[in-house]
Short mmCIF file of C-alpha atoms and ligand atoms in Angstrom, two decimals:
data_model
loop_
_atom_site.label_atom_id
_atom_site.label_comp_id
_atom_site.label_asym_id
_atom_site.label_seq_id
_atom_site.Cartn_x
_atom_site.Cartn_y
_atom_site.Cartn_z
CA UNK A 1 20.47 6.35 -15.34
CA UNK A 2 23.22 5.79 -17.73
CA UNK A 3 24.53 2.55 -16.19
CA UNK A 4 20.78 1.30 -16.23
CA UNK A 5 20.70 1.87 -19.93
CA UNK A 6 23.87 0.29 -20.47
CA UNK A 7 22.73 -2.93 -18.72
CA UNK A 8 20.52 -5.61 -19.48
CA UNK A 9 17.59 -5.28 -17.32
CA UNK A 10 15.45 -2.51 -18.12
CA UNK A 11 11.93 -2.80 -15.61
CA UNK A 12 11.95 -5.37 -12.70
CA UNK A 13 15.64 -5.09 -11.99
CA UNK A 14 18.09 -4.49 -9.27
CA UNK A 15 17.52 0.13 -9.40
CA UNK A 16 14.14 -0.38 -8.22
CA UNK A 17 14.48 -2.90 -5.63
CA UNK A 18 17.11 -0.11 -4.43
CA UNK A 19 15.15 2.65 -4.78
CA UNK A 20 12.16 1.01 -2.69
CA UNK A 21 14.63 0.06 -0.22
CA UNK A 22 16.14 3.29 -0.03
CA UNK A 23 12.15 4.68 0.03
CA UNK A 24 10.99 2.42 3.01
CA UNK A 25 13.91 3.40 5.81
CA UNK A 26 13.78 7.19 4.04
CA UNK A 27 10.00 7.10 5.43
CA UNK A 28 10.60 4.40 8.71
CA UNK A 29 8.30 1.88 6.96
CA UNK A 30 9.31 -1.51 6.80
CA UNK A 31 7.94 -2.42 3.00
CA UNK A 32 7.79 -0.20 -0.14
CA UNK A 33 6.72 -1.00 -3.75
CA UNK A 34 6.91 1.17 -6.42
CA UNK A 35 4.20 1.70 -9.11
CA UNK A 36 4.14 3.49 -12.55
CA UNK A 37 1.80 6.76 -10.53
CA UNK A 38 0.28 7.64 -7.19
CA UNK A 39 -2.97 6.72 -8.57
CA UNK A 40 -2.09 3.32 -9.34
CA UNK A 41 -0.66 3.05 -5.58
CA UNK A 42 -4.06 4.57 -4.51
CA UNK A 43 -5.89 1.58 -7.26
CA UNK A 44 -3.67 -1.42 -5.84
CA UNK A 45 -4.67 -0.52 -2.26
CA UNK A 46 -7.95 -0.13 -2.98
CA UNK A 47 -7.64 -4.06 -4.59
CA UNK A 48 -5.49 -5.06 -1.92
CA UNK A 49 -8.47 -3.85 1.04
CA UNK A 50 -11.06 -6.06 -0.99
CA UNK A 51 -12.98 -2.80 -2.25
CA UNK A 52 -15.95 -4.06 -5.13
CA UNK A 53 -19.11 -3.28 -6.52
CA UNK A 54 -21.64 -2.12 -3.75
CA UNK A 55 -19.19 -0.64 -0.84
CA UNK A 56 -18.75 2.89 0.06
CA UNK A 57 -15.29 4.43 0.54
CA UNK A 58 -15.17 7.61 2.51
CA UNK A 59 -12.75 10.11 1.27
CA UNK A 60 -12.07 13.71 1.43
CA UNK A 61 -13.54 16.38 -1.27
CA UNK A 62 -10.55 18.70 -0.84
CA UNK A 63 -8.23 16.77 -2.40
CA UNK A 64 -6.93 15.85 -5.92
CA UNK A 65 -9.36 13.45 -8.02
CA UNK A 66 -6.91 9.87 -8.03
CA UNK A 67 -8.14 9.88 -3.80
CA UNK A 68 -11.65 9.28 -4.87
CA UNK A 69 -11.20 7.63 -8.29
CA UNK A 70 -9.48 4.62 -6.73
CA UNK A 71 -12.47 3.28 -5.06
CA UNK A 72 -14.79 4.24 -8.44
CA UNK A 73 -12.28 1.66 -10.44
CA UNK A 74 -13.26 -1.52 -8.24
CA UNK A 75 -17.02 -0.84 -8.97
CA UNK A 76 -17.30 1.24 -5.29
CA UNK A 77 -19.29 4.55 -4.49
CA UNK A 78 -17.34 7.87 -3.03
CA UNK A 79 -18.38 9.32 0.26
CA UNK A 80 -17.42 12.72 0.80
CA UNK A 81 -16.99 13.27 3.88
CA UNK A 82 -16.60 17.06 5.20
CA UNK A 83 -13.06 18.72 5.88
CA UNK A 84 -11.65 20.93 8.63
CA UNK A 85 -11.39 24.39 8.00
CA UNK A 86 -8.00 24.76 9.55
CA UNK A 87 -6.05 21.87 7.88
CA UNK A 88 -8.59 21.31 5.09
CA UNK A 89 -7.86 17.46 5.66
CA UNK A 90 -10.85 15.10 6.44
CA UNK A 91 -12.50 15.93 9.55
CA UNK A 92 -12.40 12.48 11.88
CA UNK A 93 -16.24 13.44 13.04
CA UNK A 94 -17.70 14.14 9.77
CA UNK A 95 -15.81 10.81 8.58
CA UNK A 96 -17.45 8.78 11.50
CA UNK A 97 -20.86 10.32 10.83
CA UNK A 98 -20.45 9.27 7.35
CA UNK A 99 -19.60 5.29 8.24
CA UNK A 100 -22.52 2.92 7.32
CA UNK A 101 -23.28 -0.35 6.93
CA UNK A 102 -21.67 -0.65 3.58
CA UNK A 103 -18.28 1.36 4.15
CA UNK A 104 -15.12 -1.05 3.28
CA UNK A 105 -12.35 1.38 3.44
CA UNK A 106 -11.57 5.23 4.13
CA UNK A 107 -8.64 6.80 1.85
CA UNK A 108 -7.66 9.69 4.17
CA UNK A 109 -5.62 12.69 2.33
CA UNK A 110 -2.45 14.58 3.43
CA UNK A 111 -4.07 17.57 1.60
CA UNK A 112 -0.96 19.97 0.33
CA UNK A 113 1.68 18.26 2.52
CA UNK A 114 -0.16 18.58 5.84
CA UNK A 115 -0.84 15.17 8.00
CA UNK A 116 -4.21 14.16 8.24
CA UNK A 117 -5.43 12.80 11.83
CA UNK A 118 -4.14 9.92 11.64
CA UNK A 119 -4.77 8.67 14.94
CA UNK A 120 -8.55 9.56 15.31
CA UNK A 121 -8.86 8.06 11.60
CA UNK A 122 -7.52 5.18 12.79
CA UNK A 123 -9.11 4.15 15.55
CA UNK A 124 -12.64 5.27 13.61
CA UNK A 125 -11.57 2.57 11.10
CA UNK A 126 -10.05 0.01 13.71
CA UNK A 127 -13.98 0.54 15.30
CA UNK A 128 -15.82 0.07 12.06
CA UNK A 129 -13.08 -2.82 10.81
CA UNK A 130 -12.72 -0.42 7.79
CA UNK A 131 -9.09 -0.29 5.69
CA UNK A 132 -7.20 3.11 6.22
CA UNK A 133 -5.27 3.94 3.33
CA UNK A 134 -3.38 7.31 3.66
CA UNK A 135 -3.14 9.34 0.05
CA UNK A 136 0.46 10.70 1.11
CA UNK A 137 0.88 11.89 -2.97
CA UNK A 138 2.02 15.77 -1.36
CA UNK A 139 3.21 14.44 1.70
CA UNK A 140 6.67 13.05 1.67
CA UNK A 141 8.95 14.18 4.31
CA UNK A 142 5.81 15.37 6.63
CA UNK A 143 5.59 14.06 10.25
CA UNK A 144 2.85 13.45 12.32
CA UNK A 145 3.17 13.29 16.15
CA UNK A 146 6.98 13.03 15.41
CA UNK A 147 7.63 10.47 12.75
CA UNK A 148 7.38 10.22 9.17
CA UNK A 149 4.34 9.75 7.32
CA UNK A 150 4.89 6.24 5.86
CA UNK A 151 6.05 5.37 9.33
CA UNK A 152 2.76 4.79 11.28
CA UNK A 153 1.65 1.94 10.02
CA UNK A 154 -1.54 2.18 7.65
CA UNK A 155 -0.53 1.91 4.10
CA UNK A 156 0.04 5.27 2.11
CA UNK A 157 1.10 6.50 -0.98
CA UNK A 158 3.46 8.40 -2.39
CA UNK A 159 3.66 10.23 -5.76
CA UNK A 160 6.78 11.60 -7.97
CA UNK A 161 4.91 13.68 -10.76
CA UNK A 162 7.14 16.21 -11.67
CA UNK A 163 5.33 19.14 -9.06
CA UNK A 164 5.79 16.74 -5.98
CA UNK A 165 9.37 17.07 -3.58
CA UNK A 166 11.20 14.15 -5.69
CA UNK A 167 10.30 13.69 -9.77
CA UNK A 168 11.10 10.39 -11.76
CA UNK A 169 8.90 12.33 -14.16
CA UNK A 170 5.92 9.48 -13.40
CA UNK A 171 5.90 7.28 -10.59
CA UNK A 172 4.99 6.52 -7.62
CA UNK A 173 5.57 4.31 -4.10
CA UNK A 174 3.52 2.25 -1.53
CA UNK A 175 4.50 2.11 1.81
CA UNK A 176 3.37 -0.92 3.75
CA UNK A 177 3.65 -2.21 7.76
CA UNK A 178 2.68 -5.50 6.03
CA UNK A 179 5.12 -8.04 4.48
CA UNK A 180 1.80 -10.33 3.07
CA UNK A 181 0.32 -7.16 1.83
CA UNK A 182 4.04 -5.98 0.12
CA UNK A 183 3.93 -9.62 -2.11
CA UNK A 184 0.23 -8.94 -2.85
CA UNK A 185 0.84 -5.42 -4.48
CA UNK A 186 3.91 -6.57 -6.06
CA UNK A 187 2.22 -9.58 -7.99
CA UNK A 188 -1.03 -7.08 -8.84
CA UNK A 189 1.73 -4.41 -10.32
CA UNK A 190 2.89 -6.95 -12.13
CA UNK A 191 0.30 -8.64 -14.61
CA UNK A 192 -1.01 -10.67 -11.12
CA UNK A 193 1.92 -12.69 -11.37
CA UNK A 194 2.57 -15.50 -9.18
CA UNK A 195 5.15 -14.99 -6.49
CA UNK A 196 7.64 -17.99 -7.71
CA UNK A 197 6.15 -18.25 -11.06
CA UNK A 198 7.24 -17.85 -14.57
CA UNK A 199 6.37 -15.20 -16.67
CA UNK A 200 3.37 -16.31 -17.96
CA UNK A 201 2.11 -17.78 -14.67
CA UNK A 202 -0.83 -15.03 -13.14
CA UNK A 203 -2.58 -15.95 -10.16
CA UNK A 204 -5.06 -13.23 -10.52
CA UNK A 205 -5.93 -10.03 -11.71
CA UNK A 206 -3.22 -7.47 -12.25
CA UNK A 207 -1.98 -4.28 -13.96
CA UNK A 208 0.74 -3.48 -15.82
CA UNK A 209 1.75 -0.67 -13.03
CA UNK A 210 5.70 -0.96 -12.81
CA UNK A 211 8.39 1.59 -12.24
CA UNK A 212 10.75 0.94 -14.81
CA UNK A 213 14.72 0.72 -14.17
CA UNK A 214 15.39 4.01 -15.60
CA UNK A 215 12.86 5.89 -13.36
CA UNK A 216 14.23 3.95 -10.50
CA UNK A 217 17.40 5.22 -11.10
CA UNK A 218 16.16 9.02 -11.16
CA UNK A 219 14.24 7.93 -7.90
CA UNK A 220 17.26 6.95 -6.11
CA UNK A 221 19.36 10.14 -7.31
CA UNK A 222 16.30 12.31 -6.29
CA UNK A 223 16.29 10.87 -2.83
CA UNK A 224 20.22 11.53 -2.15
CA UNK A 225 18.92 14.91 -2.53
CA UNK A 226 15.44 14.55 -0.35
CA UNK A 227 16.77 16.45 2.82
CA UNK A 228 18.24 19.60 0.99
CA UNK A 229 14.88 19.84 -1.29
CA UNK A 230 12.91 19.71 2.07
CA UNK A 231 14.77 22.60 3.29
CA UNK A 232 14.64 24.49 0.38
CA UNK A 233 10.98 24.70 -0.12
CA UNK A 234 10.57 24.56 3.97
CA UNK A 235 12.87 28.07 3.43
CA UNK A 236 10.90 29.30 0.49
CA UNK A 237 7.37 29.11 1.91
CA UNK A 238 8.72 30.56 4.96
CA UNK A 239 9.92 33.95 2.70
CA UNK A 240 6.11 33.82 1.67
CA UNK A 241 4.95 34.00 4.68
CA UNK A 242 6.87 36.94 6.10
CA UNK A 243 5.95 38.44 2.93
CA UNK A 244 2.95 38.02 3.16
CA UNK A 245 2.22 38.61 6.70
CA UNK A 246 1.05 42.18 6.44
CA UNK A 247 -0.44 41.36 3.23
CA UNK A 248 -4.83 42.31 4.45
CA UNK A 249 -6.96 39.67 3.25
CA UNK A 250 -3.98 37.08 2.07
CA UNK A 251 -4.92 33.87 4.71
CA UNK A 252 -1.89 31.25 5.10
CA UNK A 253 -2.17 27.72 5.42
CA UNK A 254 -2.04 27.08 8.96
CA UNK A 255 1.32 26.32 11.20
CA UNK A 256 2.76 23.32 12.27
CA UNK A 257 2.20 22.37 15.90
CA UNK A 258 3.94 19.65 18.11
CA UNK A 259 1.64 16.57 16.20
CA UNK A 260 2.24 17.86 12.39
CA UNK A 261 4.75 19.13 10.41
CA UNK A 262 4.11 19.99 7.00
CA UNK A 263 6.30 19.09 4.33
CA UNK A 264 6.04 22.03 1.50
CA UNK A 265 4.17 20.77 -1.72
CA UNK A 266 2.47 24.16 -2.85
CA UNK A 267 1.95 27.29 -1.67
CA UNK A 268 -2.07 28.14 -1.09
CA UNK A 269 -3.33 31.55 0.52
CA UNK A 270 -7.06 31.58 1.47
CA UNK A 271 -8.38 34.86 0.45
CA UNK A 272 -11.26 36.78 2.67
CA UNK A 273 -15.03 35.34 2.40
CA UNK A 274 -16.69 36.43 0.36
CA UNK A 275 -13.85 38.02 -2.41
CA UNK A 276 -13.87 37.85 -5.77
CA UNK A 277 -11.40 35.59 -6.43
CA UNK A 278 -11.96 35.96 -10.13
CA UNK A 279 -10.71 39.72 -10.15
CA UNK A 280 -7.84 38.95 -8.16
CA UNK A 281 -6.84 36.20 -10.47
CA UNK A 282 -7.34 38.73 -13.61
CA UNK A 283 -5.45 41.78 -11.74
CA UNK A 284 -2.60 38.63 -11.23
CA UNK A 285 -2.22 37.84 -14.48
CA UNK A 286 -1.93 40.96 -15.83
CA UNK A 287 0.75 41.52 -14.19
CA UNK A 288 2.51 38.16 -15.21
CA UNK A 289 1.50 35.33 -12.00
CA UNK A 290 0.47 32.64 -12.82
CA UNK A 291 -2.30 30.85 -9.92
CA UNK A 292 -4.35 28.25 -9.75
CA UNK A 293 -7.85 27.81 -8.66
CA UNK A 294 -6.69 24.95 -6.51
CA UNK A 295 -8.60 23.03 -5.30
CA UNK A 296 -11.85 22.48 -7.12
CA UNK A 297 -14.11 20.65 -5.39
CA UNK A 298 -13.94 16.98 -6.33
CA UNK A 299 -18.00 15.60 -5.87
CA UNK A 300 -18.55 18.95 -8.12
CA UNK A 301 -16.69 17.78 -10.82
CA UNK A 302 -19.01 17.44 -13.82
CA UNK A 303 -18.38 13.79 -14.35
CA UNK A 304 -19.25 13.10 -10.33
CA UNK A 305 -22.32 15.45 -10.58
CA UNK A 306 -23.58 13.41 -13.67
CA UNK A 307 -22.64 9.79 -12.54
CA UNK A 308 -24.09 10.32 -8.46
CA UNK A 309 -26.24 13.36 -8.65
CA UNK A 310 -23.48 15.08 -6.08
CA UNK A 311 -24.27 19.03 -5.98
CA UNK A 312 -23.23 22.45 -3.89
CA UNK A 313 -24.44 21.90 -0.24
CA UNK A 314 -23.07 18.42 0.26
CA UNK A 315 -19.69 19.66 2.21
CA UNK A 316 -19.96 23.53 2.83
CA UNK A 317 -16.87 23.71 4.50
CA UNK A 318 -14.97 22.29 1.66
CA UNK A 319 -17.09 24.44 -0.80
CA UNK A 320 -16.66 27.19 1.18
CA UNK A 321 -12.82 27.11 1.34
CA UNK A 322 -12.47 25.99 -2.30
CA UNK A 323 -14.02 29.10 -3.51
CA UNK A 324 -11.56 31.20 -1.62
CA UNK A 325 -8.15 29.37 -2.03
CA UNK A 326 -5.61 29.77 -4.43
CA UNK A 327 -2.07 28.58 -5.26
CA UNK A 328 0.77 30.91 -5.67
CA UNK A 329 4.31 30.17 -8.11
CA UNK A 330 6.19 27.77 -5.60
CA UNK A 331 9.06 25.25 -6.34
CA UNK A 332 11.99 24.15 -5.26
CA UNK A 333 14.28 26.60 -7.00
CA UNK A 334 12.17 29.69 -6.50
CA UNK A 335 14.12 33.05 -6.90
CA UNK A 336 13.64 34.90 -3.98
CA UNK A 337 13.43 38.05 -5.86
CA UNK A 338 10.35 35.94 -7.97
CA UNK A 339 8.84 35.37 -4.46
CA UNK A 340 8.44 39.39 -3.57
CA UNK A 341 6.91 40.30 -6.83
CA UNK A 342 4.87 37.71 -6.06
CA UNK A 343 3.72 38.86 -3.11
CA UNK A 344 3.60 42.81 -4.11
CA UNK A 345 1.24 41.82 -7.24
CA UNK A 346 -0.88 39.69 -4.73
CA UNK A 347 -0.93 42.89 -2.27
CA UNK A 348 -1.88 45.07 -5.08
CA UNK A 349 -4.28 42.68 -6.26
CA UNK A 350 -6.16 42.64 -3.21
CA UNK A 351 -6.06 46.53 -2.25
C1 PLP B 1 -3.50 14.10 -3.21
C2 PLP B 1 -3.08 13.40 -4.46
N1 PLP B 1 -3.48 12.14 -4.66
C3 PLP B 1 -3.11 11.45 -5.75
C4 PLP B 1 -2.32 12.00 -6.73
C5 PLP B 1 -2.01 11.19 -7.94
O1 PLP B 1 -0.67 11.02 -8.20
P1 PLP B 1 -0.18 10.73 -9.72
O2 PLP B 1 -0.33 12.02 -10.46
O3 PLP B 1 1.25 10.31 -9.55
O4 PLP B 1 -1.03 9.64 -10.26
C6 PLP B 1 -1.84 13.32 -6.54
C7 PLP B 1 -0.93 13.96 -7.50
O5 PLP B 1 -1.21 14.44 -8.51
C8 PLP B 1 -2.26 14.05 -5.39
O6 PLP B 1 -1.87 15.31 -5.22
#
């Protein structure tokens, strides 16, 4: 970071070409571009798949807003489309049910580090000629059906907010199986400027959605240190869950299997139907934990209620499971001793 300041070349230098480099064969994809957030990864491939006023992009409701807010920014309508209750990522047949004759693109979600189904997804969208874009924000380091997410081919997105595996404090990275679609998202980062032309030559429409040099630089350095922070929070979410095993009433996220392996972004238990998750929160607290009520609901959102006339009813099992789940203190550099009063509080909270 210090040798960045020190040179000339502040944003649009040589850091972030290495950083995206190091990015794309970190993940197995051939292209990455960087971008000032995961949202504006999520915004540039909803550009870059033609999205406008009048289509529908089906997305899931369990998921952080930037998933559905991408499509809302071109002019598009959100179509929530039902989750499963085992992975909490989009279910394929609820997505398929939910195609129509206006549907342009579906941004699938790697909800809390799990993969999506990507292969179902994909050949639902290869059917329907839709765009798959694959919201990989929580997701870096997961694997579905044995390689990376980033590797398989439809575009996805990455995110380095300070929660997520790697930091550069904001930031974020496309991955793309598409050299024509790499040049398009790096002019529309870029002010829309032309591939060989001067500064103030713009071919079209673009945002100001760089990665400087200096968050580049904290990229790369974060990286170097991907495969020990995978382990680490792969280690601490697996001292939750033999804590928590005998813990009544405290559901865990469900297990890998051979075609998904999570890669640890936060730590959510599903408490039993029916609780009040309220008192649990309270009783929590009290006792100095800190949760979250994560996650809300996104087509119940006040602003999405008010702008589409979405209400309770529309995807039950996504209400149903974000009324019960909850995330617990997790990071990288958890104390393990942190972890058990953790769980104790959460045991005590629930008896
Ligand atoms: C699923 C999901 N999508 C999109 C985003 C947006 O990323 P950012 O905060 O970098 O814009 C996040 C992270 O907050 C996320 O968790």
């Amino acid at each position: 970071m210090l040798d960045v300041l020190r040179s000339p070349r502040l944003s649009l230098g040589p850091t972030s070409e290495q950083f995206e480099e190091a990015f794309a064969e970190a993940v197995g994809a051939p292209f990455a571009v960087s971008v000032s957030s995961g949202t504006a990864g999520l915004h540039l491939l909803c550009v870059a798949a033609g999205v406008g006023p009048g289509d529908e992009v089906i997305t899931s409701p369990y998921s952080f807003v930037a998933s559905a807010n991408c499509a809302i920014y071109e002019g598009a309508t959100p179509v929530f489309a039902d989750i499963d209750s085992v992975t909490l990522n989009l279910d394929p047949a609820a997505v398929e049910a939910s195609v129509s004759e206006r549907t342009k693109a579906v941004v699938a979600v790697d909800i809390y580090g799990y993969p999506c189904e990507l292969d179902e997804l994909r050949s639902i969208c290869e059917r329907h000629g839709l765009t798959l874009i694959d919201d990989s924000c929580e997701a870096l380091g997961a694997t579905y059906k044995g390689r990376t997410i980033g590797s398989h081919g439809p575009s996805a997105v990455f995110a380095f907010y300070p929660n997520k595996q790697i930091t550069t404090g904001e930031g974020g990275m496309v991955t793309t199986h598409s050299a024509e679609e790499s040049r398009l998202l790096r002019s529309l980062r870029n002010q829309g400027r032309a591939d060989s032309g001067g500064w103030l030559d713009h071919a079209r429409l673009g945002f100001n959605y760089r990665l400087d040099e200096i968050r580049a630089a904290i990229g790369l350095a974060q990286l170097d240190k991907l495969e020990e922070i995978l382990e680490r929070r792969r280690a601490a979410a697996a001292r939750y869950a033999e804590l928590l095993g005998d813990v009544p009433g405290a559901g865990l996220l469900c297990p890998d299997d051979d075609d998904h392996t999570r890669s640890w972004f936060v730590y959510v238990v599903a408490l039993p139907e029916g609780s009040d998750r309220e008192a649990v929160i309270s009783e929590l607290e009290r006792r100095g934990v800190q949760t979250a009520r994560y996650l809300p609901c996104i087509h119940l959102q006040s602003y999405m209620r008010e702008r589409y006339g979405f209400s309770e009813g529309l995807c039950p099992v996504a209400e149903r499971m974000s009324a019960r789940t909850l995330a617990l203190p997790f990071h990288t550099g958890i104390d393990e001793d942190d972890q058990a009063y953790v769980a104790e509080a959460l045991r005590a909270a629930l008896e």
